């Protein structure tokens, strides 16, 4: 990890927090959440896509009445770990505020600073930046899944209105 990058973010952390370690841990967690989401989608998608065909004479033949399930059905539970990470970040905010009352009791120093928002910045910025990263990675994973759905599903098997279904997933988090 770039030291200048870490030093830039250290001013937004409570005293004594190893920002580099937290960023590395969070990066691994968001990667695992994204891989889990892609895996959930791909398992459902591949199963549904295989149901579009029947196998006869050594060939896969498209069923005449085959229709792919809606995109929203494929996305169920794929953002489970993204949501868990978001909830952990909410807990991190509470932990950041509590950290000022433990150990060296730096709350007294924070109260004497000329900027009354300094403590709030140190408690909120990193978790909120993490929440933004979670949201962006979830949207990227969703868009990748949607492109797979559109590109690899036979056109005649796609149900109508899938672009609207994409927006319903983004806005409602299905």
mmCIF file of C-alpha atoms in Angstrom:
data_model
loop_
_atom_site.group_PDB
_atom_site.id
_atom_site.type_symbol
_atom_site.label_atom_id
_atom_site.label_comp_id
_atom_site.label_asym_id
_atom_site.label_seq_id
_atom_site.Cartn_x
_atom_site.Cartn_y
_atom_site.Cartn_z
ATOM 1 C CA UNK A 1 0.000 0.000 0.000
ATOM 2 C CA UNK A 2 1.282 3.456 -0.879
ATOM 3 C CA UNK A 3 2.506 5.256 2.253
ATOM 4 C CA UNK A 4 1.366 8.681 1.029
ATOM 5 C CA UNK A 5 -2.119 7.297 0.496
ATOM 6 C CA UNK A 6 -2.188 5.896 4.026
ATOM 7 C CA UNK A 7 -0.783 9.094 5.544
ATOM 8 C CA UNK A 8 -3.517 11.078 3.817
ATOM 9 C CA UNK A 9 -6.214 8.939 5.450
ATOM 10 C CA UNK A 10 -4.590 8.771 8.908
ATOM 11 C CA UNK A 11 -5.834 12.247 9.740
ATOM 12 C CA UNK A 12 -9.385 10.866 9.481
ATOM 13 C CA UNK A 13 -8.843 8.051 11.979
ATOM 14 C CA UNK A 14 -9.055 8.052 15.754
ATOM 15 C CA UNK A 15 -5.687 8.129 17.546
ATOM 16 C CA UNK A 16 -3.887 4.795 17.646
ATOM 17 C CA UNK A 17 -5.690 3.251 14.665
ATOM 18 C CA UNK A 18 -3.494 1.489 12.092
ATOM 19 C CA UNK A 19 -5.123 2.815 8.916
ATOM 20 C CA UNK A 20 -2.970 0.719 6.569
ATOM 21 C CA UNK A 21 -3.995 -2.487 8.335
ATOM 22 C CA UNK A 22 -7.666 -1.474 8.273
ATOM 23 C CA UNK A 23 -7.551 -0.607 4.561
ATOM 24 C CA UNK A 24 -5.863 -3.919 3.720
ATOM 25 C CA UNK A 25 -8.389 -5.890 5.776
ATOM 26 C CA UNK A 26 -11.315 -4.005 4.263
ATOM 27 C CA UNK A 27 -9.949 -4.524 0.735
ATOM 28 C CA UNK A 28 -9.809 -8.267 1.320
ATOM 29 C CA UNK A 29 -13.312 -8.295 2.763
ATOM 30 C CA UNK A 30 -14.800 -6.325 -0.136
ATOM 31 C CA UNK A 31 -13.036 -8.641 -2.589
ATOM 32 C CA UNK A 32 -14.507 -11.699 -0.871
ATOM 33 C CA UNK A 33 -17.970 -10.114 -0.787
ATOM 34 C CA UNK A 34 -17.742 -9.364 -4.505
ATOM 35 C CA UNK A 35 -16.543 -12.877 -5.364
ATOM 36 C CA UNK A 36 -19.393 -14.309 -3.269
ATOM 37 C CA UNK A 37 -21.919 -12.108 -5.082
ATOM 38 C CA UNK A 38 -20.601 -13.097 -8.506
ATOM 39 C CA UNK A 39 -20.553 -16.745 -7.492
ATOM 40 C CA UNK A 40 -24.155 -16.653 -6.247
ATOM 41 C CA UNK A 41 -25.315 -15.078 -9.470
ATOM 42 C CA UNK A 42 -23.311 -17.389 -11.739
ATOM 43 C CA UNK A 43 -24.571 -20.528 -10.007
ATOM 44 C CA UNK A 44 -28.196 -19.455 -10.441
ATOM 45 C CA UNK A 45 -27.601 -18.184 -13.966
ATOM 46 C CA UNK A 46 -25.830 -21.316 -15.216
ATOM 47 C CA UNK A 47 -28.542 -23.549 -13.751
ATOM 48 C CA UNK A 48 -31.326 -21.470 -15.327
ATOM 49 C CA UNK A 49 -29.486 -21.298 -18.659
ATOM 50 C CA UNK A 50 -28.996 -25.059 -18.745
ATOM 51 C CA UNK A 51 -32.762 -25.455 -18.227
ATOM 52 C CA UNK A 52 -33.306 -23.633 -21.542
ATOM 53 C CA UNK A 53 -31.876 -26.600 -23.444
ATOM 54 C CA UNK A 54 -32.470 -30.280 -23.734
ATOM 55 C CA UNK A 55 -29.774 -32.757 -24.663
ATOM 56 C CA UNK A 56 -30.400 -35.232 -27.450
ATOM 57 C CA UNK A 57 -28.151 -36.988 -29.889
ATOM 58 C CA UNK A 58 -25.033 -35.407 -28.393
ATOM 59 C CA UNK A 59 -26.315 -31.856 -28.948
ATOM 60 C CA UNK A 60 -27.859 -29.141 -26.824
ATOM 61 C CA UNK A 61 -31.101 -27.983 -28.425
ATOM 62 C CA UNK A 62 -32.976 -24.887 -27.316
ATOM 63 C CA UNK A 63 -36.444 -25.693 -26.014
ATOM 64 C CA UNK A 64 -39.110 -23.986 -28.151
ATOM 65 C CA UNK A 65 -40.953 -22.575 -25.105
ATOM 66 C CA UNK A 66 -37.819 -21.688 -23.131
ATOM 67 C CA UNK A 67 -37.869 -18.441 -21.163
ATOM 68 C CA UNK A 68 -35.084 -17.298 -18.866
ATOM 69 C CA UNK A 69 -36.173 -16.283 -15.357
ATOM 70 C CA UNK A 70 -36.152 -12.551 -14.582
ATOM 71 C CA UNK A 71 -32.852 -10.948 -13.693
ATOM 72 C CA UNK A 72 -34.162 -10.104 -10.219
ATOM 73 C CA UNK A 73 -34.603 -13.805 -9.460
ATOM 74 C CA UNK A 74 -30.920 -14.372 -10.204
ATOM 75 C CA UNK A 75 -29.758 -11.687 -7.758
ATOM 76 C CA UNK A 76 -31.380 -13.010 -4.578
ATOM 77 C CA UNK A 77 -28.951 -12.932 -1.629
ATOM 78 C CA UNK A 78 -25.943 -12.034 -3.762
ATOM 79 C CA UNK A 79 -25.325 -8.863 -1.740
ATOM 80 C CA UNK A 80 -25.471 -10.596 1.638
ATOM 81 C CA UNK A 81 -21.821 -9.951 2.483
ATOM 82 C CA UNK A 82 -21.969 -6.391 1.178
ATOM 83 C CA UNK A 83 -24.795 -5.737 3.638
ATOM 84 C CA UNK A 84 -22.866 -7.443 6.450
ATOM 85 C CA UNK A 85 -19.811 -5.280 5.715
ATOM 86 C CA UNK A 86 -22.015 -2.185 5.766
ATOM 87 C CA UNK A 87 -23.418 -3.162 9.174
ATOM 88 C CA UNK A 88 -19.886 -3.751 10.461
ATOM 89 C CA UNK A 89 -18.982 -0.228 9.331
ATOM 90 C CA UNK A 90 -21.940 1.160 11.277
ATOM 91 C CA UNK A 91 -20.579 -0.615 14.332
ATOM 92 C CA UNK A 92 -17.148 0.811 13.526
ATOM 93 C CA UNK A 93 -18.596 4.322 13.829
ATOM 94 C CA UNK A 94 -19.768 3.541 17.360
ATOM 95 C CA UNK A 95 -16.388 1.969 18.122
ATOM 96 C CA UNK A 96 -14.585 5.065 16.842
ATOM 97 C CA UNK A 97 -16.589 7.326 19.141
ATOM 98 C CA UNK A 98 -16.017 4.976 22.077
ATOM 99 C CA UNK A 99 -12.267 4.910 21.427
ATOM 100 C CA UNK A 100 -11.980 8.532 22.524
ATOM 101 C CA UNK A 101 -13.165 7.575 26.014
ATOM 102 C CA UNK A 102 -10.748 4.645 26.495
ATOM 103 C CA UNK A 103 -7.039 4.475 27.157
ATOM 104 C CA UNK A 104 -5.538 7.944 27.031
ATOM 105 C CA UNK A 105 -8.993 9.548 27.166
ATOM 106 C CA UNK A 106 -8.266 11.685 24.119
ATOM 107 C CA UNK A 107 -11.799 13.051 24.342
ATOM 108 C CA UNK A 108 -10.424 15.815 26.567
ATOM 109 C CA UNK A 109 -7.929 16.810 23.880
ATOM 110 C CA UNK A 110 -10.644 16.728 21.204
ATOM 111 C CA UNK A 111 -12.847 19.037 23.260
ATOM 112 C CA UNK A 112 -10.027 21.599 23.507
ATOM 113 C CA UNK A 113 -9.357 21.713 19.750
ATOM 114 C CA UNK A 114 -10.497 24.869 17.919
ATOM 115 C CA UNK A 115 -12.452 22.797 15.366
ATOM 116 C CA UNK A 116 -15.396 21.135 17.146
ATOM 117 C CA UNK A 117 -15.992 18.864 14.122
ATOM 118 C CA UNK A 118 -12.554 17.193 14.329
ATOM 119 C CA UNK A 119 -13.773 14.287 16.483
ATOM 120 C CA UNK A 120 -16.754 13.680 14.203
ATOM 121 C CA UNK A 121 -14.493 13.716 11.150
ATOM 122 C CA UNK A 122 -12.198 11.168 12.765
ATOM 123 C CA UNK A 123 -15.136 8.937 13.643
ATOM 124 C CA UNK A 124 -17.206 9.179 10.465
ATOM 125 C CA UNK A 125 -15.020 9.742 7.381
ATOM 126 C CA UNK A 126 -13.351 6.320 7.100
ATOM 127 C CA UNK A 127 -16.542 4.294 7.709
ATOM 128 C CA UNK A 128 -18.519 6.488 5.291
ATOM 129 C CA UNK A 129 -15.777 6.170 2.660
ATOM 130 C CA UNK A 130 -15.932 2.410 3.203
ATOM 131 C CA UNK A 131 -19.715 2.489 2.754
ATOM 132 C CA UNK A 132 -19.250 4.329 -0.547
ATOM 133 C CA UNK A 133 -16.748 1.688 -1.668
ATOM 134 C CA UNK A 134 -19.193 -1.068 -0.703
ATOM 135 C CA UNK A 135 -21.965 0.570 -2.693
ATOM 136 C CA UNK A 136 -19.755 1.128 -5.750
ATOM 137 C CA UNK A 137 -18.423 -2.428 -5.765
ATOM 138 C CA UNK A 138 -21.938 -3.799 -5.360
ATOM 139 C CA UNK A 139 -23.104 -1.741 -8.350
ATOM 140 C CA UNK A 140 -20.097 -2.896 -10.401
ATOM 141 C CA UNK A 141 -20.796 -6.538 -9.509
ATOM 142 C CA UNK A 142 -24.446 -6.029 -10.383
ATOM 143 C CA UNK A 143 -23.592 -4.491 -13.760
ATOM 144 C CA UNK A 144 -21.188 -7.334 -14.558
ATOM 145 C CA UNK A 145 -23.910 -9.842 -13.720
ATOM 146 C CA UNK A 146 -26.430 -7.953 -15.820
ATOM 147 C CA UNK A 147 -24.076 -7.908 -18.802
ATOM 148 C CA UNK A 148 -23.525 -11.667 -18.441
ATOM 149 C CA UNK A 149 -27.293 -12.120 -18.269
ATOM 150 C CA UNK A 150 -27.883 -10.086 -21.437
ATOM 151 C CA UNK A 151 -24.907 -11.284 -23.476
ATOM 152 C CA UNK A 152 -25.033 -15.019 -22.799
ATOM 153 C CA UNK A 153 -28.783 -15.592 -22.750
ATOM 154 C CA UNK A 154 -30.312 -16.362 -26.145
ATOM 155 C CA UNK A 155 -32.243 -13.260 -27.236
ATOM 156 C CA UNK A 156 -35.470 -15.185 -27.841
ATOM 157 C CA UNK A 157 -35.394 -16.432 -24.221
ATOM 158 C CA UNK A 158 -35.062 -13.029 -22.546
ATOM 159 C CA UNK A 159 -38.216 -11.845 -20.792
ATOM 160 C CA UNK A 160 -39.220 -8.252 -21.619
ATOM 161 C CA UNK A 161 -38.426 -5.327 -19.344
ATOM 162 C CA UNK A 162 -35.057 -6.439 -17.989
ATOM 163 C CA UNK A 163 -33.600 -2.908 -17.930
ATOM 164 C CA UNK A 164 -36.393 -1.887 -15.562
ATOM 165 C CA UNK A 165 -35.596 -4.943 -13.436
ATOM 166 C CA UNK A 166 -31.980 -3.773 -13.205
ATOM 167 C CA UNK A 167 -33.133 -0.428 -11.809
ATOM 168 C CA UNK A 168 -35.447 -2.150 -9.349
ATOM 169 C CA UNK A 169 -32.494 -4.143 -8.019
ATOM 170 C CA UNK A 170 -30.302 -1.029 -7.714
ATOM 171 C CA UNK A 171 -32.981 1.097 -6.057
ATOM 172 C CA UNK A 172 -34.510 -1.557 -3.810
ATOM 173 C CA UNK A 173 -31.499 -3.811 -3.217
ATOM 174 C CA UNK A 174 -33.807 -6.727 -3.901
#
